[in-house]
Coordinates of C-alpha atoms and ligand atoms in Angstrom, one line a residue:
M17 CA 0.0 0.0 0.0
T18 CA 1.3 3.4 -0.9
Q19 CA 2.1 5.6 2.0
Q20 CA 1.5 9.4 1.6
F21 CA 3.3 12.3 3.1
D22 CA 3.7 16.0 2.6
A23 CA 7.5 15.5 2.3
L24 CA 9.9 12.7 1.8
V25 CA 13.5 13.2 2.9
I26 CA 16.3 11.0 1.5
G27 CA 19.1 10.4 4.0
A28 CA 19.4 10.6 7.8
G29 CA 22.8 12.4 8.2
F30 CA 23.2 16.0 9.4
S31 CA 20.9 17.1 6.7
G32 CA 18.1 14.6 7.1
I33 CA 18.0 14.9 10.9
Y34 CA 17.5 18.7 10.9
M35 CA 15.2 18.7 7.8
T36 CA 12.9 16.1 9.5
Y37 CA 12.9 18.2 12.6
K38 CA 12.1 21.5 10.8
L39 CA 9.3 19.9 8.7
R40 CA 7.6 18.5 11.8
E41 CA 8.0 21.8 13.6
Q42 CA 6.2 23.5 10.7
G43 CA 3.4 20.9 10.8
F44 CA 4.2 18.9 7.7
T45 CA 3.9 15.1 7.6
V46 CA 7.3 13.6 6.8
K47 CA 9.0 10.3 6.2
T48 CA 12.8 10.1 6.0
L49 CA 14.2 7.1 4.2
E50 CA 17.8 6.0 5.0
K51 CA 19.7 3.0 3.6
A52 CA 21.8 2.5 6.7
A53 CA 20.5 0.8 9.9
G54 CA 20.7 4.1 11.8
V55 CA 21.3 7.9 11.6
G56 CA 24.7 9.4 10.7
G57 CA 25.1 9.5 6.9
V58 CA 28.7 9.4 6.0
W59 CA 29.6 9.1 9.7
Y60 CA 27.6 5.9 9.9
F61 CA 29.6 4.3 7.1
A62 CA 33.2 5.7 7.2
R63 CA 34.4 3.8 10.2
Y64 CA 38.0 3.3 9.0
P65 CA 40.8 3.4 11.5
G66 CA 41.7 7.0 12.4
A67 CA 38.5 8.4 10.8
R68 CA 38.2 11.9 12.2
C69 CA 36.6 15.2 11.2
D70 CA 38.9 18.0 10.1
S71 CA 36.7 20.8 11.3
D72 CA 37.0 21.7 15.0
S73 CA 34.5 19.6 16.9
V74 CA 32.9 22.5 18.7
Y75 CA 31.8 24.0 15.4
Y76 CA 31.1 20.7 13.6
N77 CA 27.6 20.5 15.0
Y78 CA 24.2 22.1 14.9
I79 CA 24.1 25.7 16.0
F80 CA 20.4 26.5 15.5
S81 CA 19.5 25.6 19.1
E82 CA 21.5 27.0 22.0
E83 CA 19.9 24.4 24.3
L84 CA 21.0 21.5 22.0
Y85 CA 24.5 23.0 21.7
K86 CA 24.9 23.3 25.4
K87 CA 23.7 19.8 26.2
W88 CA 26.5 18.2 24.3
S89 CA 30.3 18.3 25.2
W90 CA 33.0 17.3 22.8
S91 CA 35.8 15.4 24.3
T92 CA 38.6 16.4 21.9
R93 CA 39.4 19.3 19.5
F94 CA 38.8 17.1 16.5
A95 CA 36.2 14.5 16.9
G96 CA 36.6 10.9 15.8
Q97 CA 34.0 9.1 13.7
D98 CA 32.5 7.2 16.7
E99 CA 32.0 10.4 18.7
I100 CA 30.4 12.2 15.8
L101 CA 28.1 9.3 15.3
S102 CA 27.2 9.4 19.0
Y103 CA 26.5 13.1 18.6
L104 CA 24.2 12.6 15.7
N105 CA 22.3 9.9 17.6
F106 CA 22.1 12.3 20.6
A107 CA 20.8 15.1 18.3
A108 CA 18.2 12.8 16.6
D109 CA 17.0 11.6 20.0
E110 CA 16.8 15.1 21.5
L111 CA 14.9 16.4 18.5
D112 CA 12.8 13.3 18.6
V113 CA 12.9 12.6 14.9
K114 CA 13.8 8.9 14.7
K115 CA 10.2 8.0 14.8
Y116 CA 9.7 9.6 11.4
M117 CA 12.6 7.7 9.9
Q118 CA 12.7 4.4 8.2
F119 CA 16.1 2.7 8.2
N120 CA 17.5 -0.1 6.0
T121 CA 15.6 1.5 3.1
E122 CA 17.3 2.6 0.0
V123 CA 15.4 4.8 -2.5
K124 CA 15.7 3.2 -6.0
K125 CA 13.4 5.5 -8.0
A126 CA 11.6 8.8 -7.7
E127 CA 9.1 9.9 -10.3
W128 CA 7.2 13.1 -10.7
D129 CA 3.5 12.7 -11.4
E130 CA 2.5 15.8 -13.3
E131 CA -1.3 15.3 -13.1
E132 CA -1.4 14.7 -9.3
A133 CA 1.6 17.0 -8.7
I134 CA 3.3 14.5 -6.4
W135 CA 6.5 12.5 -6.2
S136 CA 6.2 8.7 -6.3
V137 CA 9.1 6.9 -4.6
T138 CA 10.0 3.3 -4.8
T139 CA 12.5 1.6 -2.4
D140 CA 14.8 -1.4 -2.6
G141 CA 12.2 -3.4 -0.6
G142 CA 9.5 -2.5 -3.2
E143 CA 7.6 -0.1 -1.0
E144 CA 5.9 2.8 -2.5
F145 CA 5.6 6.3 -1.0
T146 CA 4.2 9.5 -2.4
A147 CA 4.8 13.1 -1.3
T148 CA 4.2 16.6 -2.4
Y149 CA 7.9 17.5 -1.8
L150 CA 11.0 15.4 -2.3
I151 CA 14.1 16.6 -0.4
S152 CA 17.6 15.1 -1.0
G153 CA 19.9 14.9 2.0
V154 CA 22.2 12.3 0.5
G155 CA 25.4 14.2 1.2
C156 CA 28.3 15.1 -1.1
L157 CA 30.6 12.1 -0.3
S158 CA 28.3 9.1 -0.1
T159 CA 29.1 6.9 -3.1
S160 CA 32.4 5.1 -2.7
N161 CA 34.8 4.9 -5.6
I162 CA 36.8 1.7 -6.2
P163 CA 38.7 2.1 -9.4
N164 CA 38.1 -0.7 -11.9
F165 CA 41.5 -2.3 -11.6
E166 CA 41.9 -5.4 -13.7
G167 CA 41.5 -8.5 -11.6
R168 CA 39.9 -6.5 -8.8
D169 CA 37.7 -9.4 -7.6
S170 CA 40.4 -12.1 -7.9
F171 CA 42.2 -11.1 -4.7
K172 CA 41.9 -13.9 -2.1
G173 CA 42.7 -11.8 0.9
E174 CA 40.4 -9.3 2.7
S175 CA 39.7 -5.9 1.1
Y176 CA 37.8 -2.9 2.3
H177 CA 36.9 0.6 1.1
T178 CA 37.4 3.3 3.8
G179 CA 33.9 4.7 3.0
T180 CA 32.1 1.4 3.7
W181 CA 34.1 0.0 6.6
P182 CA 32.8 -3.1 8.4
H183 CA 31.2 -2.7 11.9
T184 CA 33.4 -5.3 13.4
P185 CA 37.1 -4.2 13.8
V186 CA 39.5 -5.4 11.2
D187 CA 42.5 -7.2 12.7
F188 CA 45.7 -6.0 11.1
K189 CA 48.0 -7.8 13.5
G190 CA 50.8 -9.7 11.8
K191 CA 49.3 -8.8 8.3
R192 CA 50.8 -7.4 5.2
V193 CA 48.5 -4.4 4.3
G194 CA 48.4 -2.4 1.1
V195 CA 46.7 1.0 1.2
I196 CA 45.8 2.5 -2.2
G197 CA 45.2 6.3 -1.9
T198 CA 46.7 9.2 0.0
G199 CA 43.7 11.5 0.3
S200 CA 42.3 12.3 3.8
S201 CA 41.2 8.8 4.4
G202 CA 44.5 7.2 3.5
V203 CA 46.5 9.8 5.4
Q204 CA 44.3 9.3 8.5
S205 CA 44.3 5.5 8.4
I206 CA 47.9 4.7 7.4
P207 CA 49.5 5.6 10.7
V208 CA 46.9 3.7 12.7
I209 CA 47.1 0.6 10.5
A210 CA 50.9 0.8 10.7
Q211 CA 50.7 0.5 14.5
E212 CA 49.4 -3.1 14.2
A213 CA 50.3 -4.4 10.8
K214 CA 53.5 -6.4 10.1
E215 CA 54.1 -4.6 6.8
V216 CA 52.4 -1.6 5.2
Y217 CA 52.7 -0.7 1.5
V218 CA 51.3 2.8 0.6
F219 CA 50.4 3.0 -3.1
Q220 CA 50.6 6.7 -3.7
R221 CA 49.6 8.3 -7.0
T222 CA 49.7 12.0 -5.9
P223 CA 51.8 13.2 -3.0
Q224 CA 49.9 15.4 -0.6
Y225 CA 50.3 18.4 1.6
S226 CA 49.3 17.8 5.2
V227 CA 49.2 19.9 8.3
P228 CA 49.3 18.4 11.8
T229 CA 45.9 17.9 13.4
R230 CA 47.2 18.6 16.9
N231 CA 44.3 16.9 18.4
R232 CA 44.0 17.1 22.2
V233 CA 41.5 16.4 25.0
F234 CA 39.5 19.4 26.1
T235 CA 39.6 20.5 29.7
E236 CA 36.5 21.2 31.7
E237 CA 37.4 24.9 31.6
E238 CA 37.6 24.9 27.8
I239 CA 34.3 23.2 27.4
A240 CA 32.7 25.8 29.7
Q241 CA 34.3 28.6 27.7
F242 CA 33.0 27.3 24.4
K243 CA 29.5 27.2 25.8
A244 CA 29.8 30.7 27.3
E245 CA 31.0 32.1 24.0
F246 CA 28.5 30.1 21.9
L247 CA 26.2 33.0 20.8
E248 CA 29.1 35.2 19.8
A249 CA 30.8 32.3 17.8
R250 CA 27.5 31.5 16.1
E251 CA 27.1 35.1 14.9
I252 CA 30.5 35.0 13.2
M253 CA 29.8 31.5 11.8
K254 CA 26.7 32.7 10.1
T255 CA 28.5 35.7 8.6
S256 CA 31.8 34.2 7.7
P257 CA 32.8 32.7 4.3
S258 CA 33.8 29.4 5.8
G259 CA 30.9 28.8 8.2
L260 CA 33.6 28.8 11.0
P261 CA 34.1 31.6 13.5
I262 CA 37.0 32.8 11.4
P263 CA 36.4 36.2 9.6
R264 CA 37.6 36.6 6.0
S265 CA 41.3 37.1 6.1
S266 CA 42.6 40.6 5.0
K267 CA 46.2 39.3 4.4
S268 CA 47.7 38.5 1.1
V269 CA 50.6 36.0 1.1
V270 CA 52.7 37.9 -1.4
D271 CA 52.1 41.3 0.1
T272 CA 52.9 40.3 3.6
P273 CA 56.6 40.9 4.5
E274 CA 58.6 37.7 4.6
A275 CA 59.3 37.7 8.3
E276 CA 55.6 38.3 9.2
R277 CA 54.4 35.8 6.6
N278 CA 56.7 33.1 7.9
A279 CA 55.6 33.8 11.5
I280 CA 52.0 33.5 10.5
M281 CA 52.6 30.1 8.7
E282 CA 54.7 28.8 11.6
D283 CA 52.1 29.8 14.1
A284 CA 49.4 28.1 12.0
W285 CA 51.5 25.0 11.7
E286 CA 52.1 24.9 15.4
K287 CA 48.4 25.4 16.2
G288 CA 47.3 22.8 13.6
G289 CA 43.9 22.3 12.1
M290 CA 42.6 24.5 9.2
I291 CA 44.2 27.7 10.4
L292 CA 46.8 27.9 7.7
N293 CA 44.2 27.3 5.0
N294 CA 42.3 30.3 6.2
A295 CA 45.2 32.6 7.1
F296 CA 45.4 34.5 3.8
Y297 CA 42.8 35.4 1.2
D298 CA 44.8 34.7 -1.9
I299 CA 46.2 31.2 -1.4
V300 CA 43.8 29.7 -4.0
T301 CA 43.8 32.7 -6.4
N302 CA 47.4 33.8 -6.8
P303 CA 49.9 31.2 -8.0
E304 CA 52.8 33.1 -6.5
S305 CA 51.1 33.2 -3.1
N306 CA 50.2 29.6 -3.4
E307 CA 53.8 28.6 -4.1
L308 CA 55.0 30.4 -1.0
V309 CA 52.7 28.4 1.2
S310 CA 53.2 25.2 -0.8
E311 CA 57.0 25.5 -0.4
F312 CA 56.6 26.2 3.4
L313 CA 54.8 22.9 3.6
R314 CA 57.3 21.0 1.4
T315 CA 60.0 22.2 3.8
K316 CA 58.1 20.7 6.7
I317 CA 58.0 17.3 4.9
R318 CA 61.7 17.4 4.1
E319 CA 62.4 18.0 7.8
K320 CA 60.2 15.1 8.9
I321 CA 61.2 12.3 6.5
K322 CA 64.3 10.4 7.6
K323 CA 64.6 8.1 4.5
P324 CA 66.5 10.1 2.0
D325 CA 65.5 7.9 -0.9
I326 CA 61.7 8.7 -0.6
V327 CA 61.7 12.4 0.4
E328 CA 61.4 13.7 -3.2
Q329 CA 58.6 11.3 -4.0
L330 CA 56.6 12.5 -1.0
L331 CA 56.8 16.2 -2.1
P332 CA 53.6 17.5 -3.5
Y333 CA 53.6 19.7 -6.6
Y334 CA 50.0 20.8 -7.1
Y335 CA 48.6 24.1 -5.8
Y336 CA 48.2 23.7 -2.1
S337 CA 44.5 23.7 -1.0
T338 CA 43.1 23.0 -4.5
K339 CA 42.7 19.4 -3.3
R340 CA 40.9 19.1 0.0
P341 CA 43.4 20.2 2.7
I342 CA 44.5 17.3 4.9
L343 CA 45.2 17.1 8.6
D344 CA 47.2 14.2 10.0
T345 CA 48.6 12.7 13.1
N346 CA 52.0 11.1 12.5
Y347 CA 51.5 10.6 8.8
W348 CA 55.0 11.6 7.8
E349 CA 56.6 10.0 10.8
T350 CA 55.0 6.7 9.8
Y351 CA 57.2 6.6 6.6
N352 CA 60.3 6.5 8.8
E353 CA 59.3 3.1 10.2
D354 CA 61.1 0.1 8.7
H355 CA 58.0 -1.9 8.0
V356 CA 56.3 0.9 6.0
T357 CA 57.1 1.1 2.2
L358 CA 56.1 3.8 -0.2
V359 CA 55.2 2.5 -3.6
N360 CA 55.3 5.5 -6.1
L361 CA 52.6 4.8 -8.7
R362 CA 54.0 7.6 -10.9
E363 CA 57.0 5.3 -11.4
Q364 CA 55.3 2.0 -11.2
P365 CA 51.6 2.1 -11.9
I366 CA 49.2 -0.6 -10.8
V367 CA 48.8 -3.1 -13.6
R368 CA 46.3 -5.4 -11.9
I369 CA 45.2 -6.9 -8.7
T370 CA 46.1 -10.5 -8.4
E371 CA 45.0 -13.4 -6.2
N372 CA 47.9 -12.6 -3.9
G373 CA 48.2 -8.8 -3.9
I374 CA 48.9 -5.9 -6.2
Q375 CA 51.0 -6.1 -9.3
T376 CA 52.7 -2.9 -10.5
S377 CA 54.7 -2.4 -13.6
E378 CA 57.8 -3.3 -11.5
Q379 CA 56.8 -6.2 -9.2
E380 CA 54.0 -8.0 -7.3
Y381 CA 53.4 -6.9 -3.7
P382 CA 52.0 -9.9 -1.8
L383 CA 49.3 -8.8 0.6
D384 CA 46.8 -10.1 3.2
I385 CA 44.6 -7.0 3.2
I386 CA 44.0 -4.3 0.6
V387 CA 42.5 -1.0 1.8
F388 CA 40.9 1.1 -0.9
A389 CA 41.3 4.7 0.3
T390 CA 40.3 5.8 -3.2
G391 CA 37.6 8.3 -2.4
Y392 CA 34.1 9.0 -3.6
D393 CA 32.1 9.9 -6.7
A394 CA 31.5 13.2 -5.0
M395 CA 28.7 15.8 -5.4
T396 CA 26.6 14.0 -8.1
G397 CA 27.4 10.3 -7.7
T398 CA 24.6 9.5 -5.3
L399 CA 22.0 11.9 -6.9
L400 CA 22.5 10.3 -10.2
K401 CA 22.2 6.8 -8.8
L402 CA 18.8 7.6 -7.3
D403 CA 17.0 7.5 -10.7
I404 CA 15.1 10.7 -10.2
R405 CA 12.6 11.5 -13.0
G406 CA 11.1 14.9 -13.3
R407 CA 8.6 16.5 -15.8
D408 CA 7.9 14.4 -18.9
G409 CA 9.8 11.5 -17.4
I410 CA 13.2 13.2 -18.0
S411 CA 15.7 11.7 -15.6
L412 CA 18.3 13.7 -13.8
K413 CA 20.9 11.6 -15.7
D414 CA 19.5 12.7 -19.0
K415 CA 19.1 16.3 -17.9
W416 CA 22.7 16.4 -16.7
A417 CA 23.9 14.3 -19.7
D418 CA 25.4 11.8 -17.3
G419 CA 27.1 14.5 -15.4
A420 CA 28.5 16.4 -18.4
K421 CA 26.3 19.4 -17.9
V422 CA 25.3 19.7 -14.3
E423 CA 23.1 22.7 -13.8
T424 CA 21.1 23.8 -10.7
Y425 CA 19.8 27.0 -9.3
L426 CA 21.6 27.9 -6.1
G427 CA 22.4 24.2 -5.6
L428 CA 18.9 24.0 -4.2
G429 CA 16.6 23.3 -7.1
I430 CA 16.7 22.0 -10.6
A431 CA 14.6 23.1 -13.6
G432 CA 12.2 20.4 -14.7
F433 CA 12.1 18.8 -11.3
P434 CA 9.2 20.6 -9.5
N435 CA 9.0 20.4 -5.7
F436 CA 12.4 18.8 -5.5
F437 CA 15.1 20.3 -3.3
T438 CA 18.7 19.3 -2.7
I439 CA 20.5 20.0 0.7
T440 CA 24.2 20.9 -0.1
G441 CA 23.5 20.0 -3.7
P442 CA 26.0 20.7 -6.5
Q443 CA 26.7 24.4 -7.0
S444 CA 26.1 25.3 -3.4
P445 CA 29.0 26.1 -1.0
S446 CA 28.7 22.7 0.6
V447 CA 32.1 21.0 1.2
L448 CA 34.1 24.1 0.9
T449 CA 32.6 25.4 4.1
N450 CA 32.0 23.9 7.6
V451 CA 29.3 21.6 6.3
P452 CA 26.9 21.5 9.2
T453 CA 26.6 25.3 9.0
A454 CA 25.9 25.1 5.3
I455 CA 23.4 22.4 5.9
E456 CA 21.5 24.5 8.4
Q457 CA 21.2 27.4 6.0
H458 CA 19.8 25.1 3.3
V459 CA 17.4 23.3 5.6
E460 CA 16.0 26.6 6.9
W461 CA 15.6 28.1 3.4
I462 CA 13.7 25.0 2.2
S463 CA 11.5 24.9 5.3
D464 CA 10.6 28.6 4.9
C465 CA 9.9 28.0 1.3
L466 CA 7.5 25.1 2.0
V467 CA 5.7 27.3 4.5
H468 CA 5.4 30.0 1.9
L469 CA 4.0 27.6 -0.7
R470 CA 1.4 26.4 1.8
E471 CA 0.4 30.0 2.7
Q472 CA 0.2 30.9 -1.0
K473 CA -1.6 27.7 -1.9
A474 CA 1.0 27.1 -4.5
R475 CA 0.9 23.7 -6.2
T476 CA 4.5 23.6 -7.4
I477 CA 7.8 25.5 -7.3
E478 CA 10.7 25.0 -9.7
P479 CA 13.6 27.1 -10.9
N480 CA 13.3 28.6 -14.4
R481 CA 15.9 27.8 -17.0
E482 CA 17.3 31.3 -17.2
A483 CA 18.0 31.4 -13.5
E484 CA 19.6 28.0 -13.6
E485 CA 21.8 28.9 -16.5
R486 CA 22.8 32.2 -14.9
W487 CA 23.7 30.5 -11.6
S488 CA 25.7 27.7 -13.3
K489 CA 27.6 30.2 -15.4
Q490 CA 28.4 32.3 -12.3
C491 CA 29.7 29.2 -10.4
T492 CA 31.9 28.3 -13.3
E493 CA 33.2 31.8 -13.7
I494 CA 34.1 32.1 -10.0
A495 CA 35.8 28.6 -10.1
N496 CA 37.8 29.5 -13.3
S497 CA 39.1 32.7 -11.6
T498 CA 40.8 30.4 -8.9
L499 CA 43.5 27.7 -9.0
F500 CA 41.0 25.0 -8.1
T501 CA 40.2 24.1 -11.7
K502 CA 43.9 23.6 -12.4
T503 CA 44.2 20.6 -10.2
D504 CA 42.8 17.0 -10.6
S505 CA 40.6 16.4 -7.6
W506 CA 37.2 15.1 -6.5
Y507 CA 36.1 18.8 -6.6
T508 CA 36.5 18.7 -10.4
G509 CA 35.2 15.1 -10.9
S510 CA 38.5 14.1 -12.4
N511 CA 39.0 11.4 -9.8
I512 CA 36.3 9.3 -11.4
E513 CA 37.1 7.5 -14.7
G514 CA 34.9 8.9 -17.5
K515 CA 33.3 11.6 -15.3
P516 CA 33.2 14.9 -17.1
R517 CA 35.3 17.6 -15.6
G518 CA 33.5 20.6 -14.1
F519 CA 33.5 22.5 -10.8
L520 CA 30.4 21.7 -8.8
I521 CA 30.8 24.0 -5.8
Y522 CA 29.9 27.7 -5.4
L523 CA 33.2 29.4 -4.3
G524 CA 31.8 32.8 -3.4
G525 CA 31.7 32.0 0.3
L526 CA 28.8 31.0 2.6
D527 CA 28.3 34.6 3.7
N528 CA 27.7 35.9 0.2
Y529 CA 25.7 32.8 -0.7
R530 CA 23.4 33.2 2.3
Q531 CA 22.8 36.8 1.2
I532 CA 22.0 35.8 -2.3
C533 CA 19.5 33.1 -1.1
N534 CA 17.8 35.7 1.2
E535 CA 17.5 38.2 -1.6
V536 CA 15.9 35.6 -3.8
V537 CA 13.2 35.2 -1.2
E538 CA 12.9 39.0 -0.7
N539 CA 12.4 39.4 -4.4
G540 CA 9.4 36.9 -4.4
Y541 CA 11.5 33.8 -5.0
Q542 CA 13.2 35.3 -7.9
G543 CA 14.3 32.8 -10.5
F544 CA 11.7 30.2 -9.3
E545 CA 8.3 29.6 -11.0
M546 CA 5.3 28.7 -9.0
Q547 CA 2.0 27.1 -10.2
F548 CA -1.1 27.7 -8.2
E549 CA -4.1 25.5 -7.5
E550 CA -6.9 26.0 -9.9
V551 CA -9.7 28.0 -8.4
K552 CA -12.8 25.9 -8.7
A553 CA -15.8 27.8 -9.9
Ligands
NA7_608 P1 40.2 11.4 -1.9 O1 40.6 12.7 -1.3 O2 39.5 11.5 -3.2 O3 41.5 10.5 -2.1 C1 41.5 9.4 -2.9 C2 42.9 8.9 -3.0 O4 42.9 7.7 -3.8 C3 43.9 9.9 -3.7 O5 45.1 9.8 -3.2 C4 43.8 9.4 -5.2 O6 45.0 9.7 -5.9 C5 43.8 7.9 -4.9 N1 43.3 7.2 -6.1 C6 42.1 7.3 -6.6 N2 42.0 6.5 -7.7 C7 43.1 5.9 -7.9 C8 43.7 5.0 -8.8 N3 42.9 4.5 -9.8 N4 44.9 4.5 -8.6 C9 45.7 5.0 -7.6 N5 45.2 5.9 -6.7 C10 44.0 6.3 -6.8 O7 39.3 10.5 -1.0 P2 39.3 10.4 0.6 O8 38.4 9.3 1.0 O9 40.7 10.3 1.1 O10 38.8 11.8 1.1 C11 37.5 12.2 0.7 C12 37.1 13.3 1.6 O11 36.5 12.8 2.8 C13 38.1 14.2 2.1 O12 38.5 15.2 1.2 C14 37.5 14.8 3.3 O13 36.6 15.9 2.9 C15 36.7 13.7 3.8 P3 45.0 11.1 -6.8 O14 45.2 12.2 -5.8 O15 43.7 11.2 -7.5 O16 46.1 11.0 -7.7

């Protein structure tokens, strides 16, 4: 039997939890469908050793409720996966939203019914739901990427992807472990795996920059201080470009005198976290500025690596920060251990995976466990998998030409897909901000919009093509004025074989974005078209 709701939400991570809460608060009926057995989104699945958030824990949470904020205390500066998952369970319980959620349920298809003006959704269990509004909270990094290496399935040992890690701990003791990938997941997991494993082989394609996490346990006094300063911090988070309580930097790298510049970089290095990344305004726009910071970080790597034969191979050459900045704990130090071997894939590419391990162009590496830290089909991967069909049965896949021409309006709506909203969708600020802050802005905007539609008795809302084209062009122009588009990364889609290159994040900052979204509303939902219920004679 088909179940009917005002709104269906897909996903029960940060987005889905808050969206469900807001919809209920506004009196809408809602069902939230989640493929996992519990809340958490990416934090439910990414349980790999060392998994940790790279935003300061005290800001990587909901800020809409002072009461909720003050009821929770983070134990460390950067929270591990398990603590974030506990937090999300705490938040979902406090907000009392789990009763509106259905777990172990994957959305397989969503179709717009023009006549009835409703969405029909089918799940993997064959259940049918209908709703006036469909809201995606599927996240930006939720479809794992395991490259299609020849012989991938022939390996006789254990293999895992960092993004879909098993719930029972993996035993590395006495094992030969190969880790493919040195993005955030690889850099976080390699030192932890190396503590147990007999031998570790790191298969590195691109050397990375990384800044120390400098994680530490909070004191009672610090926790009390965060809570006391919450309202002040929240104000800055809502008006800053990053969604963190860090105002826009006024310093240029090149224009800052050398001694002062070095002092700033040293201070950021010593303090750890994302401070360096936010210390200057022109790191990702001026190649000269970028090179000064990049070289500072290369010097740090040179100082840390004690094996002279691998130092050069670990030095990154892309523009710092144009791949997602990485924070580490003992990453470089781990290479100094005798049982850790760097395999440079630029010199000896992987040819195939064999029954026994990994075969490069040089030799076979016999392994007991392979860890794929090979990332995600980010931004669009999960949305395209959902098989969403809008007006005239056109699928999102067709509309976006399999990802070749992704266009949205504000990363919130898509022309041809009425009453469909995306939380942190492509072309919103999303992953280039503190994500929970970006999520809250989207959830509140969508919730206000649905209330407006109800008040106006509007049947549908949908962006018009002109607004969509204008927004997409603007996103591309901003991206092209930076160094981001000059680097291969998951931001550009170039990490996925066959995925067209683009740049699917609005880079103008969360502060400007928030203002644009507010102005759209003030101007009567400018760029959106609404249809109204027919007035019966
Ligand atoms: P990332 O950052 O996409 O890193 C994936 C890593 O896997 C990266 O080092 C890639 O090298 C490597 N990779 C991908 N495909 C291959 C193939 N075919 N051969 C060899 N190496 C490969 O994913 P993460 O999970 O680490 O991090 C994702 C985000 O999660 C992170 O940014 C945080 O926001 C949290 P490449 O650099 O492409 O040469």
